[in-house]
C-alpha positions as a Markdown table, in Angstrom:
| # | Residue | x | y | z |
|---|---|---|---|---|
| 1 | Unk | 36.2 | 69.8 | 4.8 |
| 2 | Unk | 32.5 | 69.8 | 4.1 |
| 3 | Unk | 30.1 | 69.6 | 7.1 |
| 4 | Unk | 26.8 | 67.8 | 7.3 |
| 5 | Unk | 25.0 | 71.2 | 7.6 |
| 6 | Unk | 26.9 | 72.4 | 4.6 |
| 7 | Unk | 25.8 | 69.5 | 2.5 |
| 8 | Unk | 22.3 | 69.0 | 3.8 |
| 9 | Unk | 21.4 | 72.6 | 4.8 |
| 10 | Unk | 20.6 | 71.7 | 8.4 |
| 11 | Unk | 22.2 | 70.2 | 11.5 |
| 12 | Unk | 21.7 | 66.7 | 13.0 |
| 13 | Unk | 19.0 | 66.6 | 15.7 |
| 14 | Unk | 20.0 | 65.4 | 19.1 |
| 15 | Unk | 17.2 | 63.2 | 20.6 |
| 16 | Unk | 17.0 | 61.2 | 23.8 |
| 17 | Unk | 15.2 | 58.3 | 22.0 |
| 18 | Unk | 14.9 | 57.0 | 18.4 |
| 19 | Unk | 12.2 | 58.2 | 16.0 |
| 20 | Unk | 9.5 | 55.7 | 15.0 |
| 21 | Unk | 11.0 | 53.4 | 12.4 |
| 22 | Unk | 8.2 | 53.9 | 9.8 |
| 23 | Unk | 8.5 | 57.7 | 10.0 |
| 24 | Unk | 12.3 | 57.9 | 10.1 |
| 25 | Unk | 13.3 | 56.7 | 6.6 |
| 26 | Unk | 16.2 | 58.8 | 5.3 |
| 27 | Unk | 16.6 | 60.8 | 8.5 |
| 28 | Unk | 19.8 | 61.0 | 10.5 |
| 29 | Unk | 19.9 | 61.9 | 14.2 |
| 30 | Unk | 22.0 | 61.6 | 17.3 |
| 31 | Unk | 20.6 | 59.5 | 20.1 |
| 32 | Unk | 22.1 | 61.2 | 23.2 |
| 33 | Unk | 21.0 | 58.3 | 25.5 |
| 34 | Unk | 22.8 | 55.7 | 23.4 |
| 35 | Unk | 25.6 | 58.1 | 22.4 |
| 36 | Unk | 25.3 | 57.1 | 18.8 |
| 37 | Unk | 24.2 | 58.4 | 15.4 |
| 38 | Unk | 21.1 | 56.7 | 14.0 |
| 39 | Unk | 19.5 | 56.5 | 10.6 |
| 40 | Unk | 16.1 | 55.2 | 9.4 |
| 41 | Unk | 16.1 | 52.8 | 6.5 |
| 42 | Unk | 13.5 | 51.0 | 4.4 |
| 43 | Unk | 14.2 | 47.5 | 3.2 |
| 44 | Unk | 12.6 | 45.0 | 1.0 |
| 45 | Unk | 9.6 | 43.0 | 2.2 |
| 46 | Unk | 10.0 | 39.6 | 3.9 |
| 47 | Unk | 8.1 | 36.6 | 5.1 |
| 48 | Unk | 8.1 | 35.7 | 8.8 |
| 49 | Unk | 6.5 | 32.9 | 10.9 |
| 50 | Unk | 3.1 | 33.7 | 12.3 |
| 51 | Unk | 0.9 | 31.9 | 14.8 |
| 52 | Unk | -0.1 | 28.4 | 14.0 |
| 53 | Unk | -3.7 | 27.5 | 13.1 |
| 54 | Unk | -5.5 | 25.5 | 15.8 |
| 55 | Unk | -6.7 | 23.0 | 13.2 |
| 56 | Unk | -4.5 | 21.7 | 10.5 |
| 57 | Unk | -6.3 | 22.2 | 7.2 |
| 58 | Unk | -6.0 | 22.7 | 3.4 |
| 59 | Unk | -8.4 | 23.0 | 0.4 |
| 60 | Unk | -9.0 | 26.6 | 1.5 |
| 61 | Unk | -10.0 | 27.8 | -1.9 |
| 62 | Unk | -7.0 | 30.1 | -1.8 |
| 63 | Unk | -8.8 | 33.1 | -0.2 |
| 64 | Unk | -9.7 | 34.3 | 3.2 |
| 65 | Unk | -11.5 | 37.0 | 5.1 |
| 66 | Unk | -10.3 | 40.4 | 6.4 |
| 67 | Unk | -6.8 | 41.7 | 7.0 |
| 68 | Unk | -3.8 | 40.4 | 9.0 |
| 69 | Unk | -4.7 | 42.1 | 12.2 |
| 70 | Unk | -8.4 | 41.1 | 11.9 |
| 71 | Unk | -8.6 | 38.0 | 9.6 |
| 72 | Unk | -10.5 | 34.8 | 9.4 |
| 73 | Unk | -10.5 | 31.5 | 7.5 |
| 74 | Unk | -13.4 | 29.2 | 7.2 |
| 75 | Unk | -13.6 | 25.4 | 6.5 |
| 76 | Unk | -11.1 | 23.4 | 4.6 |
| 77 | Unk | -10.2 | 19.7 | 4.8 |
| 78 | Unk | -8.3 | 18.1 | 7.6 |
| 79 | Unk | -6.3 | 15.0 | 6.9 |
| 80 | Unk | -6.0 | 14.4 | 10.6 |
| 81 | Unk | -9.7 | 14.4 | 11.1 |
| 82 | Unk | -10.4 | 12.8 | 7.7 |
| 83 | Unk | -13.2 | 15.2 | 6.9 |
| 84 | Unk | -14.2 | 18.7 | 5.8 |
| 85 | Unk | -14.4 | 21.3 | 8.5 |
| 86 | Unk | -17.0 | 23.9 | 9.6 |
| 87 | Unk | -15.0 | 25.8 | 12.2 |
| 88 | Unk | -13.8 | 29.4 | 11.6 |
| 89 | Unk | -10.6 | 30.7 | 13.0 |
| 90 | Unk | -9.7 | 34.4 | 13.5 |
| 91 | Unk | -6.3 | 36.0 | 13.4 |
| 92 | Unk | -5.4 | 39.1 | 15.4 |
| 93 | Unk | -1.9 | 39.7 | 13.9 |
| 94 | Unk | -0.3 | 37.2 | 16.4 |
| 95 | Unk | -2.4 | 34.2 | 17.1 |
| 96 | Unk | -5.4 | 32.2 | 15.8 |
| 97 | Unk | -8.5 | 31.7 | 18.0 |
| 98 | Unk | -11.7 | 29.7 | 17.3 |
| 99 | Unk | -14.3 | 32.4 | 17.7 |
| 100 | Unk | -16.1 | 34.7 | 18.3 |
| 101 | Unk | -17.4 | 33.8 | 14.9 |
| 102 | Unk | -19.6 | 30.7 | 15.0 |
| 103 | Unk | -18.9 | 27.7 | 12.9 |
| 104 | Unk | -20.0 | 27.8 | 9.2 |
| 105 | Unk | -23.5 | 26.3 | 8.7 |
| 106 | Unk | -22.0 | 23.1 | 7.2 |
| 107 | Unk | -18.7 | 21.4 | 6.7 |
| 108 | Unk | -17.0 | 22.8 | 3.6 |
| 109 | Unk | -13.8 | 23.1 | 1.7 |
| 110 | Unk | -12.8 | 25.0 | -1.5 |
| 111 | Unk | -15.0 | 27.8 | -0.3 |
| 112 | Unk | -15.1 | 31.2 | -2.0 |
| 113 | Unk | -14.7 | 33.7 | 0.9 |
| 114 | Unk | -14.1 | 37.4 | 1.3 |
| 115 | Unk | -15.2 | 40.5 | 3.2 |
| 116 | Unk | -14.4 | 41.3 | 6.8 |
| 117 | Unk | -14.7 | 39.5 | 10.1 |
| 118 | Unk | -17.9 | 41.3 | 10.9 |
| 119 | Unk | -19.3 | 41.3 | 7.3 |
| 120 | Unk | -18.1 | 38.1 | 5.7 |
| 121 | Unk | -19.4 | 36.1 | 2.7 |
| 122 | Unk | -18.9 | 32.5 | 1.7 |
| 123 | Unk | -19.9 | 31.0 | -1.7 |
| 124 | Unk | -20.4 | 27.4 | -2.8 |
| 125 | Unk | -17.6 | 25.0 | -1.9 |
| 126 | Unk | -17.1 | 21.3 | -1.5 |
| 127 | Unk | -19.0 | 19.2 | 1.1 |
| 128 | Unk | -20.8 | 15.9 | 1.2 |
| 129 | Unk | -23.4 | 17.7 | -1.0 |
| 130 | Unk | -20.6 | 18.6 | -3.5 |
| 131 | Unk | -20.6 | 21.2 | -5.0 |
| 132 | Unk | -22.6 | 23.9 | -3.3 |
| 133 | Unk | -24.7 | 26.8 | -4.5 |
| 134 | Unk | -25.4 | 28.5 | -1.1 |
| 135 | Unk | -24.2 | 32.0 | -0.2 |
| 136 | Unk | -23.7 | 32.5 | 3.5 |
| 137 | Unk | -23.2 | 35.9 | 5.2 |
| 138 | Unk | -21.5 | 36.3 | 8.6 |
| 139 | Unk | -22.0 | 39.3 | 10.9 |
| 140 | Unk | -19.2 | 38.6 | 13.4 |
| 141 | Unk | -21.2 | 36.2 | 15.6 |
| 142 | Unk | -23.4 | 34.1 | 13.3 |
| 143 | Unk | -24.1 | 33.1 | 9.7 |
| 144 | Unk | -27.3 | 33.6 | 7.7 |
| 145 | Unk | -28.2 | 32.4 | 4.2 |
| 146 | Unk | -28.1 | 35.0 | 1.4 |
| 147 | Unk | -29.1 | 34.7 | -2.3 |
| 148 | Unk | -27.9 | 31.5 | -4.0 |
| 149 | Unk | -25.0 | 31.7 | -6.4 |
| 150 | Unk | -26.1 | 31.4 | -10.0 |
| 151 | Unk | -24.5 | 27.9 | -10.4 |
| 152 | Unk | -23.5 | 25.2 | -7.9 |
| 153 | Unk | -19.7 | 25.5 | -7.8 |
| 154 | Unk | -16.6 | 25.1 | -5.7 |
| 155 | Unk | -13.3 | 26.8 | -6.1 |
| 156 | Unk | -14.8 | 30.2 | -6.9 |
| 157 | Unk | -12.5 | 33.2 | -6.7 |
| 158 | Unk | -14.2 | 35.8 | -4.6 |
| 159 | Unk | -13.3 | 39.4 | -3.9 |
| 160 | Unk | -15.0 | 42.6 | -2.7 |
| 161 | Unk | -17.4 | 43.1 | 0.2 |
| 162 | Unk | -20.5 | 41.4 | 1.6 |
| 163 | Unk | -22.8 | 43.9 | -0.2 |
| 164 | Unk | -20.6 | 44.2 | -3.4 |
| 165 | Unk | -18.9 | 40.9 | -4.0 |
| 166 | Unk | -17.4 | 39.6 | -7.3 |
| 167 | Unk | -17.1 | 35.9 | -8.1 |
| 168 | Unk | -15.0 | 34.5 | -11.0 |
| 169 | Unk | -14.5 | 31.0 | -12.3 |
| 170 | Unk | -15.0 | 27.8 | -10.4 |
| 171 | Unk | -15.6 | 24.1 | -10.9 |
| 172 | Unk | -17.0 | 21.5 | -11.7 |
| 173 | Unk | -16.7 | 21.7 | -14.6 |
| 174 | Unk | -14.4 | 24.7 | -15.0 |
| 175 | Unk | -16.2 | 27.9 | -15.9 |
| 176 | Unk | -15.6 | 31.4 | -17.1 |
| 177 | Unk | -18.7 | 32.8 | -15.4 |
| 178 | Unk | -18.4 | 36.1 | -13.5 |
| 179 | Unk | -21.1 | 37.0 | -11.0 |
| 180 | Unk | -21.8 | 40.2 | -9.0 |
| 181 | Unk | -23.6 | 40.3 | -5.6 |
| 182 | Unk | -25.5 | 43.3 | -4.2 |
| 183 | Unk | -26.1 | 41.9 | -0.7 |
| 184 | Unk | -29.2 | 40.0 | -1.6 |
| 185 | Unk | -28.9 | 38.5 | -5.1 |
| 186 | Unk | -26.4 | 37.7 | -7.8 |
| 187 | Unk | -26.4 | 38.9 | -11.4 |
| 188 | Unk | -24.2 | 38.0 | -14.3 |
| 189 | Unk | -21.0 | 40.0 | -14.9 |
| 190 | Unk | -18.6 | 40.1 | -17.9 |
| 191 | Unk | -17.3 | 36.7 | -19.0 |
| 192 | Unk | -13.8 | 35.9 | -17.8 |
| 193 | Unk | -11.0 | 35.5 | -20.4 |
| 194 | Unk | -10.8 | 31.7 | -20.0 |
| 195 | Unk | -12.2 | 28.7 | -18.2 |
| 196 | Unk | -10.7 | 28.1 | -14.8 |
| 197 | Unk | -11.0 | 27.5 | -11.1 |
| 198 | Unk | -9.0 | 28.5 | -8.0 |
| 199 | Unk | -8.4 | 31.8 | -9.7 |
| 200 | Unk | -6.8 | 34.5 | -7.5 |
| 201 | Unk | -8.8 | 37.7 | -7.4 |
| 202 | Unk | -8.4 | 40.9 | -5.4 |
| 203 | Unk | -9.8 | 44.4 | -5.5 |
| 204 | Unk | -13.4 | 45.5 | -5.5 |
| 205 | Unk | -16.5 | 44.8 | -7.7 |
| 206 | Unk | -15.8 | 47.6 | -10.1 |
| 207 | Unk | -12.0 | 47.4 | -10.1 |
| 208 | Unk | -10.6 | 43.9 | -9.7 |
| 209 | Unk | -7.6 | 41.9 | -10.9 |
| 210 | Unk | -7.6 | 38.1 | -11.4 |
| 211 | Unk | -4.7 | 35.7 | -12.2 |
| 212 | Unk | -3.4 | 32.1 | -12.4 |
| 213 | Unk | -5.6 | 29.2 | -11.2 |
| 214 | Unk | -6.3 | 25.9 | -13.0 |
| 215 | Unk | -6.7 | 26.5 | -16.7 |
| 216 | Unk | -8.8 | 24.3 | -16.7 |
| 217 | Unk | -6.8 | 21.2 | -15.8 |
| 218 | Unk | -3.2 | 22.6 | -15.7 |
| 219 | Unk | -1.7 | 25.4 | -13.6 |
| 220 | Unk | -2.3 | 28.7 | -15.4 |
| 221 | Unk | -0.5 | 32.0 | -15.8 |
| 222 | Unk | -3.3 | 34.2 | -17.4 |
| 223 | Unk | -4.2 | 37.5 | -15.8 |
| 224 | Unk | -6.9 | 40.1 | -16.4 |
| 225 | Unk | -8.4 | 43.2 | -14.9 |
| 226 | Unk | -12.1 | 44.0 | -14.4 |
| 227 | Unk | -13.8 | 47.5 | -14.7 |
| 228 | Unk | -17.2 | 46.5 | -13.4 |
| 229 | Unk | -18.3 | 45.5 | -16.9 |
| 230 | Unk | -15.7 | 43.6 | -18.8 |
| 231 | Unk | -12.4 | 41.7 | -18.3 |
| 232 | Unk | -9.2 | 42.8 | -20.1 |
| 233 | Unk | -6.2 | 40.5 | -20.4 |
| 234 | Unk | -2.9 | 41.8 | -19.0 |
| 235 | Unk | 0.6 | 40.5 | -18.8 |
| 236 | Unk | 0.7 | 36.9 | -17.6 |
| 237 | Unk | 2.6 | 35.8 | -14.5 |
| 238 | Unk | 5.9 | 34.1 | -15.0 |
| 239 | Unk | 5.1 | 31.2 | -12.7 |
| 240 | Unk | 2.1 | 28.9 | -13.3 |
| 241 | Unk | -0.1 | 28.3 | -10.2 |
| 242 | Unk | -3.1 | 26.2 | -9.6 |
| 243 | Unk | -4.0 | 26.3 | -5.9 |
| 244 | Unk | -2.1 | 29.2 | -4.3 |
| 245 | Unk | -2.4 | 32.4 | -2.2 |
| 246 | Unk | -2.7 | 36.1 | -3.0 |
| 247 | Unk | -3.1 | 39.5 | -1.4 |
| 248 | Unk | -6.9 | 39.5 | -1.3 |
| 249 | Unk | -7.2 | 43.2 | -0.6 |
| 250 | Unk | -4.7 | 44.4 | -3.2 |
| 251 | Unk | -5.9 | 46.9 | -5.8 |
| 252 | Unk | -5.5 | 46.4 | -9.5 |
| 253 | Unk | -2.1 | 48.2 | -9.4 |
| 254 | Unk | -0.6 | 46.4 | -6.4 |
| 255 | Unk | -1.2 | 42.7 | -5.7 |
| 256 | Unk | 0.8 | 39.6 | -5.1 |
| 257 | Unk | 0.6 | 35.9 | -5.9 |
| 258 | Unk | 2.4 | 33.4 | -3.6 |
| 259 | Unk | 2.6 | 30.2 | -1.8 |
| 260 | Unk | 3.4 | 27.4 | -4.2 |
| 261 | Unk | 6.7 | 28.7 | -5.8 |
| 262 | Unk | 7.9 | 32.1 | -6.8 |
| 263 | Unk | 6.2 | 35.1 | -5.2 |
| 264 | Unk | 5.3 | 37.7 | -7.8 |
| 265 | Unk | 4.2 | 41.3 | -7.3 |
| 266 | Unk | 2.1 | 43.3 | -9.8 |
| 267 | Unk | 2.7 | 47.0 | -10.0 |
| 268 | Unk | 0.1 | 47.9 | -12.6 |
| 269 | Unk | 2.3 | 47.2 | -15.6 |
| 270 | Unk | 4.5 | 44.2 | -14.9 |
| 271 | Unk | 5.1 | 41.2 | -12.5 |
| 272 | Unk | 8.3 | 41.1 | -10.5 |
| 273 | Unk | 9.6 | 38.1 | -8.5 |
| 274 | Unk | 10.2 | 38.8 | -4.8 |
| 275 | Unk | 10.9 | 36.8 | -1.7 |
| 276 | Unk | 9.3 | 33.3 | -1.5 |
| 277 | Unk | 7.5 | 31.7 | 1.4 |
| 278 | Unk | 9.8 | 29.6 | 3.6 |
| 279 | Unk | 7.5 | 26.5 | 3.2 |
| 280 | Unk | 6.0 | 26.3 | -0.3 |
| 281 | Unk | 2.6 | 24.6 | -0.3 |
| 282 | Unk | -0.6 | 24.4 | -2.2 |
| 283 | Unk | -4.3 | 24.9 | -1.3 |
| 284 | Unk | -3.9 | 27.2 | 1.7 |
| 285 | Unk | -5.8 | 30.3 | 2.9 |
| 286 | Unk | -4.6 | 33.8 | 2.2 |
| 287 | Unk | -5.8 | 37.3 | 3.2 |
| 288 | Unk | -4.6 | 40.9 | 3.5 |
| 289 | Unk | -3.1 | 43.7 | 1.5 |
| 290 | Unk | 0.1 | 43.7 | -0.5 |
| 291 | Unk | 1.9 | 45.4 | 2.3 |
| 292 | Unk | 0.7 | 43.0 | 4.9 |
| 293 | Unk | -0.8 | 39.6 | 4.1 |
| 294 | Unk | -0.5 | 36.0 | 5.2 |
| 295 | Unk | -0.6 | 32.4 | 3.9 |
| 296 | Unk | -2.0 | 29.8 | 6.3 |
| 297 | Unk | -2.4 | 26.0 | 6.2 |
| 298 | Unk | -2.0 | 24.1 | 3.0 |
| 299 | Unk | -0.9 | 20.8 | 1.5 |
| 300 | Unk | 0.9 | 18.3 | 1.6 |
| 301 | Unk | -1.0 | 16.6 | 4.4 |
| 302 | Unk | -2.8 | 19.6 | 5.9 |
| 303 | Unk | -0.6 | 21.8 | 8.0 |
| 304 | Unk | -1.1 | 24.6 | 10.6 |
| 305 | Unk | 1.8 | 26.8 | 9.3 |
| 306 | Unk | 1.2 | 30.5 | 8.9 |
| 307 | Unk | 3.6 | 32.9 | 7.2 |
| 308 | Unk | 3.1 | 36.7 | 7.3 |
| 309 | Unk | 4.4 | 39.1 | 4.7 |
| 310 | Unk | 5.4 | 42.7 | 5.6 |
| 311 | Unk | 6.5 | 45.2 | 3.0 |
| 312 | Unk | 8.5 | 47.3 | 3.4 |
| 313 | Unk | 10.6 | 46.5 | 6.5 |
| 314 | Unk | 11.5 | 49.7 | 8.5 |
| 315 | Unk | 14.7 | 49.5 | 10.5 |
| 316 | Unk | 16.7 | 51.9 | 12.7 |
| 317 | Unk | 20.5 | 51.4 | 12.2 |
| 318 | Unk | 23.4 | 52.7 | 14.1 |
| 319 | Unk | 25.8 | 54.8 | 12.0 |
| 320 | Unk | 29.5 | 53.9 | 12.3 |
| 321 | Unk | 31.5 | 57.2 | 12.1 |
| 322 | Unk | 35.1 | 55.8 | 12.4 |
């Protein structure tokens, strides 16, 4: 009868405690404390409930700021309050708190937003002075006005950093304008492949991917990549989305679209349907990488719901030997 050593070329380790799940994939060991054989496995990603927003809100413009363990959303519209919001909420991976970032300089919804919690940027948006042209920069404690966006718009898709941001599309009316920011002023970039607003965009100024959004009045499926100069059309998504969420920090070869219906993941050549959020909704806020991202708030009615995606899921399993 073949032995494990004969098959694998080494014996099973005997350990007093389990290996870290993320480092144990494919490894088999004997846990002497539990008197059991254990193995590390890697499963498909999944959505789980996160901490609730303090303020119910929607019309987030789709995007957000930072990553799941250091994230922020700004503005939106509250049905409960009957108004646009100025307050910013930060997420630490578990819970939302109001602060330490100060409120946005004005009440605003449909805001283009990206960057980090200590180097954030907001563009345009909806407010009583709808739409806006202002660019605001946040340093972790306060906001200061930067160079105006080329056109007064809301629903701009925004990616990149505070000193190298990339804006695409927007309304009203829908546009195919692309603009690049250097930390002080905006210049024109390559024209997007179609007119649209609420376009999902992730990556950096010289290597970005954009997809879906209103096209210009119906939910779209178009997708394209940007090389710092021009946009190139790529395979369209299989689900049309208007106001949705996406992995804002995903590179051009690894990004996700989610929130309103089917979740789709792009691997650089094709879109694949994966696990959907538990509570489909439109017009929320999203942030993070493809391995760890979230979707917060949304419509109908404005909600405080947060769902967090983790991919892959690492698990330690007990091996049955009988």
